[in-house]
PDB file of C-alpha atoms in Angstrom:
ATOM      1  CA  UNK K   1      89.812  72.032 121.261  1.00  0.00           C
ATOM      2  CA  UNK K   2      93.097  73.918 121.602  1.00  0.00           C
ATOM      3  CA  UNK K   3      93.105  77.679 121.154  1.00  0.00           C
ATOM      4  CA  UNK K   4      96.488  77.471 119.428  1.00  0.00           C
ATOM      5  CA  UNK K   5      97.315  76.172 115.986  1.00  0.00           C
ATOM      6  CA  UNK K   6      98.352  72.493 116.086  1.00  0.00           C
ATOM      7  CA  UNK K   7     101.909  73.452 115.044  1.00  0.00           C
ATOM      8  CA  UNK K   8     102.165  76.326 117.510  1.00  0.00           C
ATOM      9  CA  UNK K   9     104.732  74.679 119.787  1.00  0.00           C
ATOM     10  CA  UNK K  10     106.996  73.712 116.891  1.00  0.00           C
ATOM     11  CA  UNK K  11     106.798  77.079 115.127  1.00  0.00           C
ATOM     12  CA  UNK K  12     107.351  78.938 118.395  1.00  0.00           C
ATOM     13  CA  UNK K  13     110.443  76.873 119.153  1.00  0.00           C
ATOM     14  CA  UNK K  14     111.783  77.501 115.641  1.00  0.00           C
ATOM     15  CA  UNK K  15     111.283  81.242 116.024  1.00  0.00           C
ATOM     16  CA  UNK K  16     113.064  81.364 119.357  1.00  0.00           C
ATOM     17  CA  UNK K  17     115.946  79.201 118.141  1.00  0.00           C
ATOM     18  CA  UNK K  18     116.432  81.301 115.022  1.00  0.00           C
ATOM     19  CA  UNK K  19     116.377  84.511 117.033  1.00  0.00           C
ATOM     20  CA  UNK K  20     118.838  83.186 119.602  1.00  0.00           C
ATOM     21  CA  UNK K  21     121.222  81.591 117.113  1.00  0.00           C
ATOM     22  CA  UNK K  22     121.164  84.058 114.214  1.00  0.00           C
ATOM     23  CA  UNK K  23     119.286  87.308 114.742  1.00  0.00           C
ATOM     24  CA  UNK K  24     120.349  88.487 118.190  1.00  0.00           C
ATOM     25  CA  UNK K  25     124.090  87.671 117.908  1.00  0.00           C
ATOM     26  CA  UNK K  26     124.312  90.032 114.921  1.00  0.00           C
ATOM     27  CA  UNK K  27     122.190  92.790 116.436  1.00  0.00           C
ATOM     28  CA  UNK K  28     124.429  95.849 116.834  1.00  0.00           C
ATOM     29  CA  UNK K  29     127.235  93.666 115.535  1.00  0.00           C
ATOM     30  CA  UNK K  30     126.971  94.119 111.760  1.00  0.00           C
ATOM     31  CA  UNK K  31     129.830  95.295 109.556  1.00  0.00           C
ATOM     32  CA  UNK K  32     129.225  97.397 106.463  1.00  0.00           C
ATOM     33  CA  UNK K  33     129.755  94.270 104.361  1.00  0.00           C
ATOM     34  CA  UNK K  34     126.849  92.607 106.178  1.00  0.00           C
ATOM     35  CA  UNK K  35     124.307  95.148 104.876  1.00  0.00           C
ATOM     36  CA  UNK K  36     123.098  95.520 101.293  1.00  0.00           C
ATOM     37  CA  UNK K  37     120.548  97.723  99.558  1.00  0.00           C
ATOM     38  CA  UNK K  38     118.056  95.634  97.551  1.00  0.00           C
ATOM     39  CA  UNK K  39     116.403  98.797  96.278  1.00  0.00           C
ATOM     40  CA  UNK K  40     116.600 102.452  97.300  1.00  0.00           C
ATOM     41  CA  UNK K  41     116.013 102.615 101.084  1.00  0.00           C
ATOM     42  CA  UNK K  42     115.273  98.874 101.195  1.00  0.00           C
ATOM     43  CA  UNK K  43     117.975  97.070 103.165  1.00  0.00           C
ATOM     44  CA  UNK K  44     118.814  93.423 103.672  1.00  0.00           C
ATOM     45  CA  UNK K  45     121.406  92.056 106.079  1.00  0.00           C
ATOM     46  CA  UNK K  46     123.265  88.786 106.366  1.00  0.00           C
ATOM     47  CA  UNK K  47     121.034  88.035 109.349  1.00  0.00           C
ATOM     48  CA  UNK K  48     117.895  88.369 107.171  1.00  0.00           C
ATOM     49  CA  UNK K  49     119.279  85.849 104.711  1.00  0.00           C
ATOM     50  CA  UNK K  50     120.499  83.360 107.294  1.00  0.00           C
ATOM     51  CA  UNK K  51     117.306  83.680 109.331  1.00  0.00           C
ATOM     52  CA  UNK K  52     115.156  82.971 106.279  1.00  0.00           C
ATOM     53  CA  UNK K  53     117.255  79.925 105.385  1.00  0.00           C
ATOM     54  CA  UNK K  54     116.881  78.485 108.882  1.00  0.00           C
ATOM     55  CA  UNK K  55     113.166  79.212 109.062  1.00  0.00           C
ATOM     56  CA  UNK K  56     112.556  77.759 105.604  1.00  0.00           C
ATOM     57  CA  UNK K  57     114.311  74.504 106.494  1.00  0.00           C
ATOM     58  CA  UNK K  58     112.457  74.199 109.770  1.00  0.00           C
ATOM     59  CA  UNK K  59     109.037  74.940 108.296  1.00  0.00           C
ATOM     60  CA  UNK K  60     109.608  72.567 105.374  1.00  0.00           C
ATOM     61  CA  UNK K  61     110.191  69.793 107.884  1.00  0.00           C
ATOM     62  CA  UNK K  62     106.852  70.546 109.559  1.00  0.00           C
ATOM     63  CA  UNK K  63     104.777  70.580 106.359  1.00  0.00           C
ATOM     64  CA  UNK K  64     106.796  69.028 103.528  1.00  0.00           C
ATOM     65  CA  UNK K  65     104.152  69.727 100.872  1.00  0.00           C
ATOM     66  CA  UNK K  66     103.601  73.386 101.744  1.00  0.00           C
ATOM     67  CA  UNK K  67     104.986  76.148  99.555  1.00  0.00           C
ATOM     68  CA  UNK K  68     107.442  78.545 101.186  1.00  0.00           C
ATOM     69  CA  UNK K  69     107.339  82.237 100.293  1.00  0.00           C
ATOM     70  CA  UNK K  70     110.087  84.220 101.986  1.00  0.00           C
ATOM     71  CA  UNK K  71     110.761  87.911 101.537  1.00  0.00           C
ATOM     72  CA  UNK K  72     114.368  87.354 100.503  1.00  0.00           C
ATOM     73  CA  UNK K  73     113.562  84.365  98.287  1.00  0.00           C
ATOM     74  CA  UNK K  74     111.030  86.563  96.511  1.00  0.00           C
ATOM     75  CA  UNK K  75     113.614  89.330  96.103  1.00  0.00           C
ATOM     76  CA  UNK K  76     115.921  86.827  94.393  1.00  0.00           C
ATOM     77  CA  UNK K  77     113.180  85.149  92.356  1.00  0.00           C
ATOM     78  CA  UNK K  78     109.740  86.821  92.183  1.00  0.00           C
ATOM     79  CA  UNK K  79     108.244  83.673  90.643  1.00  0.00           C
ATOM     80  CA  UNK K  80     107.970  82.106  94.123  1.00  0.00           C
ATOM     81  CA  UNK K  81     104.867  84.252  94.613  1.00  0.00           C
ATOM     82  CA  UNK K  82     103.025  82.030  92.139  1.00  0.00           C
ATOM     83  CA  UNK K  83     102.656  79.463  94.928  1.00  0.00           C
ATOM     84  CA  UNK K  84     101.078  81.740  97.530  1.00  0.00           C
ATOM     85  CA  UNK K  85      97.589  80.455  96.672  1.00  0.00           C
ATOM     86  CA  UNK K  86      98.586  76.800  97.006  1.00  0.00           C
ATOM     87  CA  UNK K  87      96.723  74.493  99.372  1.00  0.00           C
ATOM     88  CA  UNK K  88      99.235  75.455 102.049  1.00  0.00           C
ATOM     89  CA  UNK K  89     101.935  78.123 102.049  1.00  0.00           C
ATOM     90  CA  UNK K  90     104.324  79.365 104.708  1.00  0.00           C
ATOM     91  CA  UNK K  91     104.994  83.112 104.462  1.00  0.00           C
ATOM     92  CA  UNK K  92     108.185  84.372 106.098  1.00  0.00           C
ATOM     93  CA  UNK K  93     109.568  87.761 107.024  1.00  0.00           C
ATOM     94  CA  UNK K  94     112.955  86.776 108.494  1.00  0.00           C
ATOM     95  CA  UNK K  95     113.498  90.208 110.052  1.00  0.00           C
ATOM     96  CA  UNK K  96     110.685  92.728 109.841  1.00  0.00           C
ATOM     97  CA  UNK K  97     111.976  96.219 110.464  1.00  0.00           C
ATOM     98  CA  UNK K  98     115.340  95.548 108.819  1.00  0.00           C
ATOM     99  CA  UNK K  99     116.062  99.273 108.612  1.00  0.00           C
ATOM    100  CA  UNK K 100     115.797  99.533 112.394  1.00  0.00           C
ATOM    101  CA  UNK K 101     117.813  96.346 112.883  1.00  0.00           C
ATOM    102  CA  UNK K 102     120.595  97.493 110.538  1.00  0.00           C
ATOM    103  CA  UNK K 103     120.909 100.758 112.491  1.00  0.00           C
ATOM    104  CA  UNK K 104     121.110  98.880 115.780  1.00  0.00           C
ATOM    105  CA  UNK K 105     117.663 100.138 116.800  1.00  0.00           C
ATOM    106  CA  UNK K 106     114.394  98.561 117.863  1.00  0.00           C
ATOM    107  CA  UNK K 107     111.705  97.500 117.133  1.00  0.00           C
ATOM    108  CA  UNK K 108     112.133  94.576 114.786  1.00  0.00           C
ATOM    109  CA  UNK K 109     110.612  91.119 114.684  1.00  0.00           C
ATOM    110  CA  UNK K 110     110.313  87.789 112.928  1.00  0.00           C
ATOM    111  CA  UNK K 111     106.994  86.995 111.241  1.00  0.00           C
ATOM    112  CA  UNK K 112     105.587  83.691 110.045  1.00  0.00           C
ATOM    113  CA  UNK K 113     102.127  83.109 108.591  1.00  0.00           C
ATOM    114  CA  UNK K 114     100.459  79.958 107.340  1.00  0.00           C
ATOM    115  CA  UNK K 115      97.987  80.368 104.495  1.00  0.00           C
ATOM    116  CA  UNK K 116      95.637  77.807 103.025  1.00  0.00           C
ATOM    117  CA  UNK K 117      94.213  78.504  99.573  1.00  0.00           C
ATOM    118  CA  UNK K 118      95.008  82.214  99.893  1.00  0.00           C
ATOM    119  CA  UNK K 119      93.535  82.685 103.364  1.00  0.00           C
ATOM    120  CA  UNK K 120      95.700  83.171 106.439  1.00  0.00           C
ATOM    121  CA  UNK K 121      94.906  80.540 109.053  1.00  0.00           C
ATOM    122  CA  UNK K 122      97.686  81.134 111.577  1.00  0.00           C
ATOM    123  CA  UNK K 123     100.301  83.756 112.353  1.00  0.00           C
ATOM    124  CA  UNK K 124     103.272  84.244 114.644  1.00  0.00           C
ATOM    125  CA  UNK K 125     104.996  87.569 115.387  1.00  0.00           C
ATOM    126  CA  UNK K 126     108.103  87.322 117.567  1.00  0.00           C
ATOM    127  CA  UNK K 127     109.985  90.207 119.151  1.00  0.00           C
ATOM    128  CA  UNK K 128     113.462  88.793 119.915  1.00  0.00           C
ATOM    129  CA  UNK K 129     114.488  91.673 122.173  1.00  0.00           C
ATOM    130  CA  UNK K 130     111.486  91.462 124.506  1.00  0.00           C
ATOM    131  CA  UNK K 131     110.968  87.759 123.762  1.00  0.00           C
ATOM    132  CA  UNK K 132     107.303  88.539 123.148  1.00  0.00           C
ATOM    133  CA  UNK K 133     105.355  86.100 121.019  1.00  0.00           C
ATOM    134  CA  UNK K 134     102.068  87.078 119.398  1.00  0.00           C
ATOM    135  CA  UNK K 135     100.017  84.243 117.920  1.00  0.00           C
ATOM    136  CA  UNK K 136      96.680  84.064 116.142  1.00  0.00           C
ATOM    137  CA  UNK K 137      94.713  81.062 114.951  1.00  0.00           C
ATOM    138  CA  UNK K 138      91.743  81.728 112.703  1.00  0.00           C
ATOM    139  CA  UNK K 139      88.506  81.372 114.633  1.00  0.00           C
ATOM    140  CA  UNK K 140      90.339  80.781 117.925  1.00  0.00           C
ATOM    141  CA  UNK K 141      91.540  84.226 118.985  1.00  0.00           C
ATOM    142  CA  UNK K 142      94.757  86.188 119.437  1.00  0.00           C
ATOM    143  CA  UNK K 143      97.381  85.595 122.108  1.00  0.00           C
ATOM    144  CA  UNK K 144     100.468  87.238 123.536  1.00  0.00           C
ATOM    145  CA  UNK K 145     102.786  84.876 125.384  1.00  0.00           C
ATOM    146  CA  UNK K 146      99.954  82.380 125.681  1.00  0.00           C
ATOM    147  CA  UNK K 147      97.389  84.790 127.148  1.00  0.00           C
ATOM    148  CA  UNK K 148      94.375  85.761 125.071  1.00  0.00           C
ATOM    149  CA  UNK K 149      94.170  89.446 124.191  1.00  0.00           C
ATOM    150  CA  UNK K 150      91.198  91.568 123.190  1.00  0.00           C
ATOM    151  CA  UNK K 151      91.447  94.839 121.314  1.00  0.00           C
ATOM    152  CA  UNK K 152      90.236  97.953 123.108  1.00  0.00           C
ATOM    153  CA  UNK K 153      86.749  98.877 121.867  1.00  0.00           C
ATOM    154  CA  UNK K 154      86.724 102.425 123.251  1.00  0.00           C
ATOM    155  CA  UNK K 155      87.100 105.549 121.156  1.00  0.00           C
ATOM    156  CA  UNK K 156      89.202 108.231 122.837  1.00  0.00           C
ATOM    157  CA  UNK K 157      88.463 111.890 122.294  1.00  0.00           C
ATOM    158  CA  UNK K 158      91.467 112.219 119.981  1.00  0.00           C
ATOM    159  CA  UNK K 159      92.476 108.845 118.487  1.00  0.00           C
ATOM    160  CA  UNK K 160      96.109 108.292 117.550  1.00  0.00           C
ATOM    161  CA  UNK K 161      96.808 108.007 113.833  1.00  0.00           C
ATOM    162  CA  UNK K 162      99.937 106.105 112.778  1.00  0.00           C
ATOM    163  CA  UNK K 163     100.199 106.600 109.037  1.00  0.00           C
ATOM    164  CA  UNK K 164     102.694 104.543 107.018  1.00  0.00           C
ATOM    165  CA  UNK K 165     103.277 107.011 104.208  1.00  0.00           C
ATOM    166  CA  UNK K 166     106.683 105.937 102.902  1.00  0.00           C
ATOM    167  CA  UNK K 167     105.295 104.479  99.679  1.00  0.00           C
ATOM    168  CA  UNK K 168     102.781 107.243  99.013  1.00  0.00           C
ATOM    169  CA  UNK K 169     103.295 110.089  96.597  1.00  0.00           C
ATOM    170  CA  UNK K 170     104.008 113.525  98.051  1.00  0.00           C
ATOM    171  CA  UNK K 171     100.455 114.570  97.212  1.00  0.00           C
ATOM    172  CA  UNK K 172      99.021 111.534  98.998  1.00  0.00           C
ATOM    173  CA  UNK K 173     101.111 112.228 102.101  1.00  0.00           C
ATOM    174  CA  UNK K 174      99.999 115.841 102.271  1.00  0.00           C
ATOM    175  CA  UNK K 175      96.376 114.860 101.799  1.00  0.00           C
ATOM    176  CA  UNK K 176      96.504 112.133 104.442  1.00  0.00           C
ATOM    177  CA  UNK K 177      98.081 114.441 107.003  1.00  0.00           C
ATOM    178  CA  UNK K 178      95.545 117.156 106.271  1.00  0.00           C
ATOM    179  CA  UNK K 179      92.624 114.760 106.668  1.00  0.00           C
ATOM    180  CA  UNK K 180      93.620 113.670 110.162  1.00  0.00           C
ATOM    181  CA  UNK K 181      94.985 116.990 111.419  1.00  0.00           C
ATOM    182  CA  UNK K 182      91.834 118.346 113.069  1.00  0.00           C
ATOM    183  CA  UNK K 183      90.438 115.357 114.949  1.00  0.00           C
ATOM    184  CA  UNK K 184      93.310 112.917 115.391  1.00  0.00           C
ATOM    185  CA  UNK K 185      96.765 112.889 116.935  1.00  0.00           C
ATOM    186  CA  UNK K 186      99.385 112.025 114.323  1.00  0.00           C
ATOM    187  CA  UNK K 187     102.011 109.785 115.946  1.00  0.00           C
ATOM    188  CA  UNK K 188     105.273 108.300 114.637  1.00  0.00           C
ATOM    189  CA  UNK K 189     105.135 104.818 113.182  1.00  0.00           C
ATOM    190  CA  UNK K 190     107.537 102.109 114.378  1.00  0.00           C
ATOM    191  CA  UNK K 191     108.635 101.277 110.804  1.00  0.00           C
ATOM    192  CA  UNK K 192     107.922  97.681 111.698  1.00  0.00           C
ATOM    193  CA  UNK K 193     104.661  95.824 111.072  1.00  0.00           C
ATOM    194  CA  UNK K 194     105.676  93.324 113.759  1.00  0.00           C
ATOM    195  CA  UNK K 195     105.275  96.167 116.241  1.00  0.00           C
ATOM    196  CA  UNK K 196     102.474  98.111 114.553  1.00  0.00           C
ATOM    197  CA  UNK K 197      99.838  95.391 114.862  1.00  0.00           C
ATOM    198  CA  UNK K 198     100.406  94.804 118.603  1.00  0.00           C
ATOM    199  CA  UNK K 199     100.258  98.591 119.128  1.00  0.00           C
ATOM    200  CA  UNK K 200      96.851  98.677 117.454  1.00  0.00           C
ATOM    201  CA  UNK K 201      95.618  95.732 119.502  1.00  0.00           C
ATOM    202  CA  UNK K 202      96.644  97.486 122.710  1.00  0.00           C
ATOM    203  CA  UNK K 203      95.154 100.805 121.474  1.00  0.00           C
ATOM    204  CA  UNK K 204      98.506 102.530 121.868  1.00  0.00           C
ATOM    205  CA  UNK K 205      97.673 103.459 118.282  1.00  0.00           C
ATOM    206  CA  UNK K 206      94.068 103.617 117.100  1.00  0.00           C
ATOM    207  CA  UNK K 207      94.433 103.332 113.356  1.00  0.00           C
ATOM    208  CA  UNK K 208      97.001 103.025 110.632  1.00  0.00           C
ATOM    209  CA  UNK K 209      96.998 103.068 106.873  1.00  0.00           C
ATOM    210  CA  UNK K 210      99.423 101.199 104.628  1.00  0.00           C
ATOM    211  CA  UNK K 211      99.985 101.798 100.927  1.00  0.00           C
ATOM    212  CA  UNK K 212     101.928  98.561 100.409  1.00  0.00           C
ATOM    213  CA  UNK K 213     100.478  95.344 101.804  1.00  0.00           C
ATOM    214  CA  UNK K 214     103.063  92.658 101.092  1.00  0.00           C
ATOM    215  CA  UNK K 215     102.153  89.267 102.557  1.00  0.00           C
ATOM    216  CA  UNK K 216     105.284  88.774 104.662  1.00  0.00           C
ATOM    217  CA  UNK K 217     104.632  92.128 106.326  1.00  0.00           C
ATOM    218  CA  UNK K 218     100.885  91.814 106.856  1.00  0.00           C
ATOM    219  CA  UNK K 219      99.421  88.303 106.670  1.00  0.00           C
ATOM    220  CA  UNK K 220     100.123  87.404 110.303  1.00  0.00           C
ATOM    221  CA  UNK K 221      99.385  90.875 111.696  1.00  0.00           C
ATOM    222  CA  UNK K 222      96.051  91.226 109.915  1.00  0.00           C
ATOM    223  CA  UNK K 223      94.917  87.903 111.349  1.00  0.00           C
ATOM    224  CA  UNK K 224      96.209  88.826 114.807  1.00  0.00           C
ATOM    225  CA  UNK K 225      94.359  92.150 115.001  1.00  0.00           C
ATOM    226  CA  UNK K 226      91.152  90.783 113.508  1.00  0.00           C
ATOM    227  CA  UNK K 227      91.150  87.797 115.873  1.00  0.00           C
ATOM    228  CA  UNK K 228      91.629  90.223 118.772  1.00  0.00           C
ATOM    229  CA  UNK K 229      88.489  92.134 117.785  1.00  0.00           C
ATOM    230  CA  UNK K 230      90.067  94.992 115.877  1.00  0.00           C
ATOM    231  CA  UNK K 231      89.578  95.410 112.166  1.00  0.00           C
ATOM    232  CA  UNK K 232      91.902  95.319 109.183  1.00  0.00           C
ATOM    233  CA  UNK K 233      90.553  95.357 105.643  1.00  0.00           C
ATOM    234  CA  UNK K 234      90.926  96.950 102.253  1.00  0.00           C
ATOM    235  CA  UNK K 235      89.466 100.408 101.844  1.00  0.00           C
ATOM    236  CA  UNK K 236      86.376  98.911 100.215  1.00  0.00           C
ATOM    237  CA  UNK K 237      85.827  96.637 103.216  1.00  0.00           C
ATOM    238  CA  UNK K 238      86.980  93.464 101.474  1.00  0.00           C
ATOM    239  CA  UNK K 239      89.121  91.011 103.407  1.00  0.00           C
ATOM    240  CA  UNK K 240      92.892  90.959 103.080  1.00  0.00           C
ATOM    241  CA  UNK K 241      94.248  87.942 101.200  1.00  0.00           C
ATOM    242  CA  UNK K 242      97.988  87.188 101.010  1.00  0.00           C
ATOM    243  CA  UNK K 243      97.886  86.683  97.236  1.00  0.00           C
ATOM    244  CA  UNK K 244      96.038  89.942  96.552  1.00  0.00           C
ATOM    245  CA  UNK K 245      98.528  92.449  95.158  1.00  0.00           C
ATOM    246  CA  UNK K 246      96.289  95.501  95.476  1.00  0.00           C
ATOM    247  CA  UNK K 247      97.572  98.503  97.373  1.00  0.00           C
ATOM    248  CA  UNK K 248      95.915 100.118 100.351  1.00  0.00           C
ATOM    249  CA  UNK K 249      95.084  98.687 103.762  1.00  0.00           C
ATOM    250  CA  UNK K 250      93.413 100.205 106.821  1.00  0.00           C
ATOM    251  CA  UNK K 251      93.796  98.782 110.315  1.00  0.00           C
ATOM    252  CA  UNK K 252      92.049 100.046 113.449  1.00  0.00           C
ATOM    253  CA  UNK K 253      91.814  99.077 117.076  1.00  0.00           C
ATOM    254  CA  UNK K 254      88.076  98.484 116.698  1.00  0.00           C
ATOM    255  CA  UNK K 255      85.441  98.367 113.940  1.00  0.00           C
ATOM    256  CA  UNK K 256      83.916 101.712 114.965  1.00  0.00           C
ATOM    257  CA  UNK K 257      87.156 103.593 114.347  1.00  0.00           C
ATOM    258  CA  UNK K 258      87.730 101.625 111.140  1.00  0.00           C
ATOM    259  CA  UNK K 259      84.354 102.741 109.773  1.00  0.00           C
ATOM    260  CA  UNK K 260      84.921 106.316 110.895  1.00  0.00           C
ATOM    261  CA  UNK K 261      88.309 106.564 109.198  1.00  0.00           C
ATOM    262  CA  UNK K 262      87.057 104.909 106.025  1.00  0.00           C
ATOM    263  CA  UNK K 263      84.352 107.549 105.801  1.00  0.00           C
ATOM    264  CA  UNK K 264      86.867 110.299 106.531  1.00  0.00           C
ATOM    265  CA  UNK K 265      89.200 109.280 103.713  1.00  0.00           C
ATOM    266  CA  UNK K 266      86.456 108.095 101.319  1.00  0.00           C
ATOM    267  CA  UNK K 267      88.608 107.827  98.159  1.00  0.00           C
ATOM    268  CA  UNK K 268      90.381 111.101  98.946  1.00  0.00           C
ATOM    269  CA  UNK K 269      93.883 109.674  98.552  1.00  0.00           C
TER     270      UNK K 269
END
């Protein structure tokens, strides 16, 4: 039995083609008219829109009956989210880390997840600059460029805490920073889930917390880290589901650190 999802070759080719044809030609080549603000500090570029269109067409050809939930389609019409619990649903982030991309900075990536009845079964995270492809298939492991990866199970003396605090209140931010100050090293986040999950898998970061957990940002990455032997779950230990609109998510490079951090925070945010 293959370790990759049966559509891995087709989805991988679609990702690479979209990156080569749409995303990379516009990187560091955007005019001011190519960038819009969907909401305060929430950017979208012409490349996001064109990438999502291309990915949606390609994925629809692979599974004609599957729903398609794209970040930009949802921004235009939130009702598309009603289909995320369908028998099959493609979930697309056409450019994750748009803020970085719009500034001509890295990292950024393209994310695709496949969910079946509100459970992620496969995920792809592509870094167009490094041409790095992360893939996970539920029950079959996590892979980078075709090689299986395992999350580091060691606990360093001072684990690195990468806290995504943008959507927290000021009080929550102050409390989170205070909680980790004594025993952990607070490190900058990449502002890109497509990079954050591989960093956790490699133990370049040891844990992260997210306030928002939108499916296009997290469905593929949660599966990837969990399949690698790390742990991502809600604060109460329940599994992440793409159609669950609750806030709050904790990811760690291994279950020991996840449990330790959960106890540390223990409803203190």
